[in-house]
XYZ file of C-alpha atoms in Angstrom:
594
model
C -8.878 -44.564 35.303
C -12.180 -42.607 35.812
C -12.385 -39.810 37.222
C -13.797 -39.249 40.877
C -17.731 -37.163 41.514
C -15.517 -34.321 43.119
C -13.539 -33.851 40.267
C -16.345 -34.594 37.501
C -18.357 -31.583 39.192
C -15.012 -29.769 38.829
C -15.056 -30.015 35.196
C -18.874 -29.160 34.708
C -18.435 -25.824 34.325
C -15.088 -25.260 32.584
C -17.160 -28.296 29.631
C -19.848 -25.889 29.673
C -17.829 -22.839 29.255
C -16.447 -24.512 26.335
C -19.847 -26.184 24.817
C -21.118 -22.158 25.077
C -17.967 -21.105 23.415
C -18.119 -23.828 20.858
C -22.008 -22.953 20.303
C -21.107 -19.193 19.788
C -18.326 -19.749 17.332
C -20.712 -21.903 15.204
C -23.541 -19.797 14.960
C -21.502 -16.738 14.306
C -19.706 -18.426 11.807
C -22.899 -19.472 10.077
C -24.569 -16.486 10.930
C -21.652 -14.331 8.870
C -21.724 -17.093 6.260
C -25.659 -16.892 5.449
C -25.214 -12.456 5.776
C -22.710 -13.002 2.290
C -24.333 -14.682 1.012
C -27.117 -12.178 1.173
C -25.929 -9.825 0.466
C -23.556 -11.393 -2.350
C -26.843 -12.117 -4.562
C -28.394 -9.135 -3.818
C -25.669 -7.234 -5.114
C -26.322 -10.011 -8.566
C -30.002 -8.652 -9.244
C -29.164 -4.880 -8.132
C -32.203 -4.717 -5.322
C -32.029 -4.191 -1.657
C -29.942 -2.928 -0.251
C -27.575 -3.327 -2.961
C -29.383 -0.307 -4.506
C -28.513 1.962 -1.662
C -24.249 2.023 -2.112
C -23.673 3.166 1.318
C -25.734 0.569 3.377
C -24.702 -1.327 1.195
C -20.541 -1.123 1.154
C -21.818 -0.596 5.537
C -23.507 -3.980 5.342
C -20.595 -5.371 3.532
C -18.080 -4.289 6.294
C -20.036 -5.018 9.340
C -20.806 -8.681 8.291
C -17.512 -9.238 6.737
C -15.666 -7.786 9.805
C -17.043 -7.431 13.371
C -17.519 -11.248 13.580
C -14.904 -11.303 14.413
C -15.172 -9.643 17.491
C -17.811 -12.720 19.136
C -15.572 -14.983 18.182
C -12.146 -13.482 19.302
C -14.021 -12.772 23.110
C -17.444 -14.954 23.556
C -14.913 -16.712 25.999
C -12.285 -13.902 27.383
C -14.808 -11.490 27.408
C -17.581 -10.371 30.346
C -20.878 -10.673 28.448
C -21.071 -6.176 29.159
C -18.648 -5.410 27.440
C -18.485 -7.620 24.985
C -21.989 -6.423 23.735
C -20.561 -3.141 23.706
C -17.958 -3.548 21.790
C -18.889 -5.180 19.090
C -21.898 -2.154 19.540
C -19.025 0.719 19.071
C -17.601 -2.298 16.133
C -20.562 -1.068 14.259
C -20.359 1.813 14.567
C -16.616 2.111 13.615
C -16.874 -0.068 10.722
C -20.546 1.098 9.212
C -19.849 4.517 9.197
C -15.778 4.087 8.314
C -17.221 2.423 5.137
C -20.577 4.169 4.648
C -17.649 7.646 4.189
C -15.259 5.507 2.095
C -17.852 4.897 -0.415
C -19.037 8.484 -0.172
C -15.999 9.821 -1.185
C -14.863 7.139 -3.737
C -15.455 7.236 -7.209
C -19.271 7.980 -7.791
C -19.573 5.982 -10.961
C -17.690 2.942 -8.584
C -21.091 0.691 -7.150
C -21.074 -0.402 -3.901
C -18.147 -1.888 -2.524
C -15.896 -1.119 -5.667
C -16.328 2.231 -4.457
C -14.572 1.320 -1.095
C -10.428 1.112 -1.823
C -7.706 -1.539 -0.326
C -6.370 0.831 2.275
C -10.210 0.806 4.082
C -9.860 -3.054 4.235
C -6.992 -2.556 5.903
C -7.893 -0.040 8.388
C -11.229 -1.015 9.097
C -9.147 -4.861 9.965
C -6.328 -2.496 11.932
C -8.817 -0.842 14.067
C -10.637 -4.089 14.733
C -7.692 -5.994 15.839
C -5.078 -2.978 17.470
C -8.959 -2.267 19.701
C -9.766 -5.462 20.655
C -7.076 -5.780 22.004
C -6.814 -2.656 24.218
C -10.782 -4.101 25.270
C -10.297 -7.251 26.502
C -6.442 -7.573 27.963
C -8.001 -4.678 30.241
C -11.280 -5.909 30.833
C -9.486 -9.841 32.046
C -7.983 -6.907 34.281
C -11.018 -5.447 35.310
C -8.680 -1.832 34.647
C -8.279 0.750 31.923
C -4.571 -0.281 30.910
C -3.655 -3.502 31.856
C -0.329 -4.576 32.466
C 2.578 -4.896 29.277
C 2.898 -9.195 29.494
C -1.240 -9.366 28.949
C -0.832 -7.879 26.335
C 1.700 -9.299 24.583
C 0.421 -13.083 25.228
C -2.930 -12.167 24.033
C -2.065 -10.050 20.786
C 0.323 -12.629 19.592
C -1.920 -15.190 20.969
C -5.283 -14.643 18.782
C -2.538 -12.997 15.474
C -0.735 -17.184 15.609
C -4.717 -18.552 15.998
C -5.347 -16.163 12.993
C -2.937 -17.315 10.823
C -3.654 -20.972 12.051
C -7.577 -20.641 11.248
C -6.893 -18.834 7.379
C -3.947 -22.284 7.369
C -6.903 -24.015 8.186
C -9.530 -23.303 6.169
C -7.982 -23.267 3.246
C -6.163 -26.845 3.855
C -10.024 -27.836 4.738
C -10.505 -25.899 0.648
C -7.924 -27.785 -0.411
C -9.032 -30.943 0.281
C -12.730 -30.255 -1.686
C -10.825 -29.994 -4.270
C -8.995 -32.706 -3.878
C -12.601 -35.114 -3.226
C -13.913 -32.702 -6.305
C -11.249 -34.372 -8.383
C -11.418 -37.711 -7.254
C -14.506 -38.848 -7.870
C -15.291 -37.152 -11.034
C -12.171 -39.580 -11.745
C -15.436 -42.434 -11.658
C -18.067 -40.025 -13.314
C -19.051 -38.124 -10.336
C -19.499 -34.337 -9.634
C -21.993 -33.766 -6.781
C -19.253 -32.375 -5.349
C -17.461 -30.236 -8.087
C -21.276 -28.790 -8.269
C -21.676 -28.989 -5.000
C -18.050 -26.610 -4.059
C -19.147 -24.284 -6.910
C -22.581 -22.593 -4.906
C -22.408 -19.829 -3.432
C -24.628 -20.346 -0.717
C -22.417 -23.360 0.112
C -18.852 -21.063 -0.136
C -19.749 -19.007 1.773
C -21.960 -20.355 5.123
C -18.715 -23.599 5.041
C -16.093 -20.821 4.846
C -16.829 -18.633 7.870
C -17.783 -21.925 10.221
C -14.971 -23.655 9.467
C -12.432 -20.693 10.115
C -15.352 -20.484 13.690
C -14.137 -23.705 13.622
C -10.334 -23.195 13.693
C -10.502 -20.350 15.965
C -12.494 -22.598 18.960
C -10.581 -25.008 18.488
C -7.146 -23.914 18.634
C -8.504 -21.624 21.815
C -8.723 -25.268 23.981
C -5.341 -26.005 23.151
C -4.001 -22.493 24.118
C -1.021 -23.606 25.069
C -0.517 -24.871 21.765
C -0.887 -21.849 20.890
C 1.479 -20.607 23.342
C 4.500 -23.215 22.113
C 4.209 -22.111 18.232
C 4.328 -18.810 19.110
C 7.505 -19.129 20.871
C 8.551 -20.664 18.636
C 7.827 -18.365 15.538
C 9.431 -14.766 18.116
C 12.443 -17.385 18.720
C 13.008 -17.908 15.330
C 12.145 -14.358 14.758
C 14.375 -12.663 17.589
C 17.567 -13.660 15.787
C 16.903 -12.310 12.646
C 16.858 -9.373 14.578
C 20.599 -8.250 14.402
C 21.118 -9.014 11.025
C 18.838 -6.415 10.290
C 20.552 -4.099 12.196
C 23.852 -5.137 10.608
C 22.078 -3.775 8.138
C 20.840 -0.537 9.063
C 23.951 0.273 10.302
C 25.950 -1.132 7.325
C 23.589 1.365 5.764
C 23.145 4.809 7.473
C 27.381 4.796 7.806
C 27.742 4.082 4.017
C 25.595 7.261 3.387
C 28.790 10.069 4.458
C 30.333 8.705 1.121
C 27.130 7.743 -1.691
C 25.175 11.162 -0.522
C 21.024 11.799 -0.787
C 21.516 11.056 -4.328
C 21.537 7.800 -5.150
C 18.408 6.986 -2.328
C 16.050 9.631 -4.323
C 16.624 8.331 -7.746
C 15.136 5.141 -6.154
C 12.051 6.825 -6.799
C 10.317 5.242 -3.419
C 12.684 5.990 -0.597
C 10.485 7.055 2.263
C 8.471 4.038 1.504
C 11.622 1.680 1.349
C 13.533 3.902 5.083
C 9.640 2.915 6.610
C 9.693 -0.628 5.445
C 13.458 -0.985 7.293
C 11.372 0.849 11.080
C 8.929 -1.607 10.685
C 11.106 -4.609 10.208
C 13.303 -2.961 13.391
C 10.108 -2.176 14.774
C 8.889 -5.933 14.664
C 11.604 -7.147 15.324
C 12.778 -6.154 18.525
C 8.896 -6.854 20.257
C 10.360 -10.673 18.771
C 12.817 -10.423 20.764
C 11.775 -7.856 24.432
C 8.300 -10.453 24.225
C 6.834 -10.001 28.008
C 10.421 -8.396 29.087
C 9.921 -11.245 31.856
C 11.631 -14.079 29.385
C 15.269 -14.990 29.840
C 16.798 -12.778 26.930
C 21.029 -14.233 25.313
C 23.548 -10.476 25.913
C 23.677 -10.314 22.061
C 20.016 -10.290 21.502
C 19.677 -8.068 24.251
C 22.615 -5.333 22.046
C 20.905 -5.624 19.186
C 17.444 -4.401 20.488
C 19.301 -0.653 21.905
C 20.714 -0.865 18.640
C 17.644 -1.183 16.697
C 16.026 1.862 19.049
C 19.121 3.928 18.228
C 18.767 3.262 15.039
C 15.190 4.351 14.451
C 15.936 7.180 14.262
C 17.925 8.199 11.985
C 15.698 6.031 9.205
C 12.476 7.683 11.162
C 14.203 11.121 9.986
C 15.711 10.803 6.389
C 12.000 8.830 5.908
C 11.007 12.258 6.547
C 13.348 14.478 4.658
C 12.573 12.731 1.439
C 8.598 12.361 2.014
C 9.422 16.538 2.945
C 10.745 17.251 -0.547
C 8.849 15.553 -2.408
C 5.645 17.713 -0.220
C 7.380 20.936 -1.446
C 8.224 20.302 -4.921
C 4.714 18.214 -6.178
C 2.394 19.175 -3.454
C -0.292 16.586 -1.358
C -1.144 13.989 -2.764
C -3.215 10.690 -0.951
C -0.053 8.717 -1.062
C 2.113 11.959 0.377
C -0.523 12.017 2.900
C -0.814 8.095 4.254
C 3.224 8.719 4.231
C 3.396 11.201 6.416
C 0.535 9.811 9.075
C 3.075 6.377 8.530
C 6.115 8.985 9.575
C 4.679 10.594 12.056
C 3.726 7.162 13.736
C 7.437 6.287 13.624
C 8.346 8.748 14.764
C 7.086 8.122 17.802
C 8.224 4.549 17.685
C 11.711 5.895 17.017
C 11.714 7.847 20.766
C 10.858 5.938 22.796
C 12.377 2.941 21.191
C 15.333 5.140 22.137
C 14.802 6.714 25.296
C 14.090 2.276 26.523
C 17.381 1.409 24.699
C 19.619 4.585 25.988
C 17.976 4.588 30.158
C 19.655 2.462 32.717
C 18.277 0.127 34.243
C 15.652 -2.660 33.414
C 17.073 -3.811 29.736
C 14.414 -1.796 27.144
C 11.706 -1.100 29.733
C 10.446 1.616 28.769
C 9.256 -0.513 25.222
C 6.438 -0.967 27.239
C 4.587 2.072 27.751
C 6.009 3.408 24.459
C 3.923 -0.202 22.754
C 0.623 0.125 24.170
C 0.679 4.259 23.517
C 1.673 3.986 19.846
C -2.001 1.335 20.306
C -3.789 4.477 21.324
C -1.580 6.793 18.715
C -2.272 4.308 15.681
C -5.435 3.942 16.224
C -6.315 7.722 16.812
C -4.100 8.225 13.438
C -6.421 5.754 11.172
C -9.270 7.024 12.009
C -8.675 10.784 11.186
C -7.676 9.307 7.850
C -10.893 7.415 7.142
C -12.522 10.476 8.369
C -13.717 13.725 7.127
C -11.608 14.935 10.105
C -7.580 14.478 7.484
C -9.252 12.905 4.572
C -6.156 12.108 2.248
C -8.366 12.756 -0.662
C -9.839 15.687 0.586
C -6.342 17.791 1.610
C -4.506 16.696 -1.005
C -7.130 17.814 -3.468
C -7.218 22.213 -2.297
C -3.718 21.816 -1.750
C -3.511 20.789 -6.026
C -5.598 23.637 -6.361
C -3.953 25.856 -4.041
C -0.901 25.267 -5.844
C -3.338 26.448 -9.602
C -4.219 28.907 -7.931
C -1.222 30.249 -7.095
C 0.878 29.319 -9.959
C 3.515 26.606 -8.592
C 2.578 24.702 -11.354
C 0.905 25.991 -14.543
C -2.540 25.076 -16.151
C -0.224 22.839 -19.136
C 1.420 21.038 -16.484
C -1.799 20.846 -13.465
C -2.736 16.818 -12.661
C -6.349 16.377 -13.815
C -6.097 13.382 -14.027
C -5.307 12.313 -10.887
C -8.228 14.715 -9.794
C -10.094 12.643 -12.144
C -9.138 8.963 -10.896
C -7.399 9.497 -7.651
C -9.556 12.381 -5.426
C -12.770 10.594 -5.841
C -15.646 13.366 -4.996
C -13.384 16.097 -4.248
C -11.718 15.650 -7.535
C -14.657 15.122 -9.181
C -16.330 18.244 -7.798
C -12.742 20.508 -8.386
C -12.839 19.073 -12.115
C -16.486 20.897 -12.056
C -15.084 24.161 -10.666
C -12.510 24.480 -12.927
C -14.800 23.804 -15.944
C -15.585 27.062 -15.322
C -12.997 28.118 -14.796
C -11.439 32.342 -15.965
C -8.574 30.313 -18.057
C -9.098 29.088 -21.267
C -6.444 25.506 -20.731
C -7.810 25.464 -17.830
C -11.612 24.845 -18.484
C -9.553 22.276 -21.855
C -7.554 20.164 -19.881
C -10.468 19.830 -16.817
C -13.130 18.873 -19.338
C -10.778 16.525 -21.647
C -10.123 14.616 -17.975
C -14.173 14.694 -16.922
C -14.349 13.068 -19.965
C -11.935 10.635 -19.853
C -13.404 6.807 -18.425
C -10.476 5.040 -17.629
C -7.229 6.716 -16.361
C -4.637 6.328 -19.943
C -2.245 3.750 -20.654
C 1.135 3.989 -19.434
C 1.007 7.746 -19.347
C 3.268 10.108 -17.603
C 3.937 13.778 -17.312
C 7.428 13.862 -16.816
C 8.998 17.257 -15.667
C 12.325 17.928 -17.194
C 15.230 17.416 -14.189
C 17.757 18.789 -14.003
C 20.145 16.019 -14.783
C 18.703 16.683 -18.810
C 21.072 20.050 -18.499
C 23.954 17.378 -18.548
C 23.808 14.687 -20.739
C 26.973 14.773 -23.792
C 25.282 16.898 -26.337
C 26.206 16.119 -30.438
C 28.311 17.835 -32.410
C 30.762 18.884 -29.954
C 30.145 23.010 -28.534
C 26.309 22.447 -29.096
C 23.152 22.743 -26.392
C 20.286 21.300 -25.903
C 17.408 23.747 -27.388
C 16.232 26.018 -23.834
C 12.813 25.256 -24.613
C 13.067 21.516 -23.863
C 15.257 21.212 -21.132
C 12.693 23.239 -19.592
C 9.599 21.636 -20.979
C 7.099 19.572 -18.982
C 6.549 16.456 -20.914
C 3.256 14.322 -21.701
C 4.901 10.876 -23.141
C 3.627 7.537 -23.107
C 6.413 5.440 -22.744
C 8.449 7.538 -20.998
C 12.098 7.538 -22.204
C 14.986 6.766 -19.476
C 17.159 10.052 -20.300
C 13.453 12.001 -19.204
C 13.257 10.686 -15.505
C 17.046 11.674 -14.617
C 18.172 7.061 -14.641
C 20.809 7.665 -16.814
C 23.492 10.051 -18.145
C 22.739 10.248 -21.482
C 23.535 11.337 -24.936
C 21.833 13.745 -27.264
C 22.384 14.026 -31.712
C 20.820 17.174 -33.007
C 20.176 16.664 -36.102
C 17.583 17.472 -38.455
C 15.870 14.162 -39.672
C 13.463 15.410 -41.769
C 14.606 18.152 -43.505
C 12.995 21.037 -43.077
C 15.506 23.187 -42.064
C 15.351 22.665 -38.266
C 17.093 20.166 -36.041
C 15.667 17.158 -34.454
C 16.846 16.335 -30.605
C 17.920 12.871 -30.306
C 18.267 11.168 -26.815
C 20.064 7.831 -26.314
C 18.241 4.508 -25.426
C 20.338 2.276 -24.474
C 22.100 1.792 -28.209
C 19.541 3.358 -30.137
C 17.910 6.986 -30.023
C 14.400 8.421 -29.721
C 13.270 11.298 -31.902
C 11.206 14.429 -30.234
C 10.493 17.666 -32.733
C 9.681 21.238 -31.645
C 5.998 22.179 -33.770
C 5.603 25.779 -34.475
C 4.024 26.490 -30.493
C 7.533 25.081 -29.775
C 6.112 22.324 -28.064
C 8.573 19.260 -28.648
C 7.227 15.883 -28.328
C 8.770 12.523 -29.429
C 7.431 11.486 -33.037
C 9.821 8.389 -33.335
C 13.213 6.091 -32.782
C 15.944 4.546 -34.192
C 16.655 0.309 -34.836
C 19.700 -0.425 -32.569
C 23.398 1.253 -33.166
C 26.639 -2.457 -33.794
C 29.377 -1.199 -31.423
C 30.218 1.395 -29.430
C 28.261 4.653 -29.681
C 29.786 7.032 -27.695
C 33.549 6.323 -29.647
C 31.721 6.704 -32.656
C 29.943 9.609 -31.601
C 32.901 11.018 -30.128
C 34.472 10.217 -33.728
C 32.035 12.468 -35.208
C 30.823 12.138 -38.870
C 26.663 11.633 -37.828
C 24.229 12.756 -40.898
C 20.982 11.869 -42.160
C 21.371 9.894 -44.928
C 17.856 9.379 -47.212
C 16.650 5.819 -47.668
C 13.404 5.682 -49.107
C 10.766 4.784 -48.134
C 12.209 6.107 -44.979
C 15.727 8.369 -43.842
C 19.215 6.723 -41.655
C 20.331 8.151 -38.939
C 24.114 7.608 -40.184
C 27.180 6.923 -37.257
C 30.441 6.878 -39.240
C 29.571 3.624 -41.414
C 26.129 2.549 -39.232
C 23.025 3.256 -40.129
C 20.710 3.291 -38.124
C 16.319 3.238 -39.373
C 14.433 6.295 -38.119
C 11.165 4.947 -37.399
C 8.465 6.762 -36.780
C 6.412 7.226 -33.780
C 3.352 5.050 -33.956
C 0.480 5.616 -31.913
C -3.657 5.659 -32.570
C -4.421 9.484 -31.802
C -4.719 11.715 -30.216
C -6.530 9.753 -26.669
C -3.909 10.449 -24.711
C -3.132 14.469 -25.684
C -4.577 15.638 -21.949
C -3.392 13.654 -19.342
C -1.279 14.656 -17.292
C 0.835 12.258 -14.288
C 3.759 14.486 -12.813
C 6.670 12.468 -12.397
C 10.405 13.561 -11.245
C 13.213 12.116 -10.036
C 12.213 11.644 -6.787
C 13.530 11.395 -2.924
């Protein structure tokens, strides 16, 4: 059966549009691949533009991310809108990349100076920005209807996943072909795929081709999306049950076990993110028929967001109150701000009468703009986490909230970027000789010392069982901050530990032996009253608590070393192995974290 002339004429404009989109996308992919290859070779040869760090990073980020604007919008946006949005994306991406390099590690080269957070922020800005622009342009209005936002955003999300999978499958086939031909002595394919001049363009073109293939099969993409959302939606009741059970258990356990995890805020915010994602999977565009159980689960999820977000904010506030600002805490505060917006909006949607969760639509649209504003603030001078954290930490040092010995000079060196380096340079001229020496030592470090952490003795140290009975840990030991390499568990308050006060070296001064499972870490005080780990014992075989309660603890010589004797069992005291004083200057502050 053939098309009539009239039908052929009707199909002609659509076919031309498909051909134009195909050519545009493939050309974009090829241009992206060639430009990435050119930038890669420039970096290898150390020629322009690789010789200018900020420019080089800006070009990398622009070539890496901006083509996605074209790939996603070439068949949907009006040419004028696409041109304006692409130009704006170039300016934003280049600006964020250049600023990230300028404020980053001065010793890093080009893109290496950018933190992973910058890549994620740029990707999020491009994705969210595009899905605010395209629906609005399609409907010729500033704010589109929520179903249009939903349709375009989830469609492109599924397209991206499928396109990445297609590109990965392409490379798997190439590797398979290479292996097959190598079996018969032909290595041409193997040599081909090892060349960057092939790898960059081929990858970009295959991704662009996948976008085009999925775009012309939009109904199939929507079908995949529907299946994925349906499966996710039925995880919502389980997530609500988990969150509710967690909150109901807290009154019986208290908050202390939560803070001992040292990652409470991150875990709570992750729970928020899952509740938000699964609620949207159940709601979709608000026009689909939804099971009653999912409707009630969505309403409960909206209400549960509030206490979970409050807990996350409280834990973060405790941490900031104890130790001040750090880049990670500032980012966490931004996440709490965003989570608060969702929590308020979803709670209103859950309790408001009428169409179920209808207010969710306005919340999602408003929070998209809020997320863009927060990201732009964090990765520009407005609220740069490195600048704010350095200013706060220096303020704490000047204000006496942290001593010169306990101050985190290493964090300034490796986490503060340009601002940290400038602060260290200033501290090298500080009137306090301790500050000057530690700042100078931090500046000389070429890499962050391995696993060296300053551990501030937590309150739980005061509750350690001390032997012989009636003795107490020295006040200087309890109140000291510790510069130790292996972070003994007892110093971090994880467990209820035992301590033995005994002279292990015959100098007339008792050392402190802290239990580590069925062994002990040995701590000795020097002439300046500073305690340091000097050794450890071999394992005690038996019931250590029972043996300590029975008494009879002493040190017996056993040339060429010493033995700790508990009852009738001996434990060899082994000196701490050290490679020298290279770790003395490190001070990364750690304690029980909310």
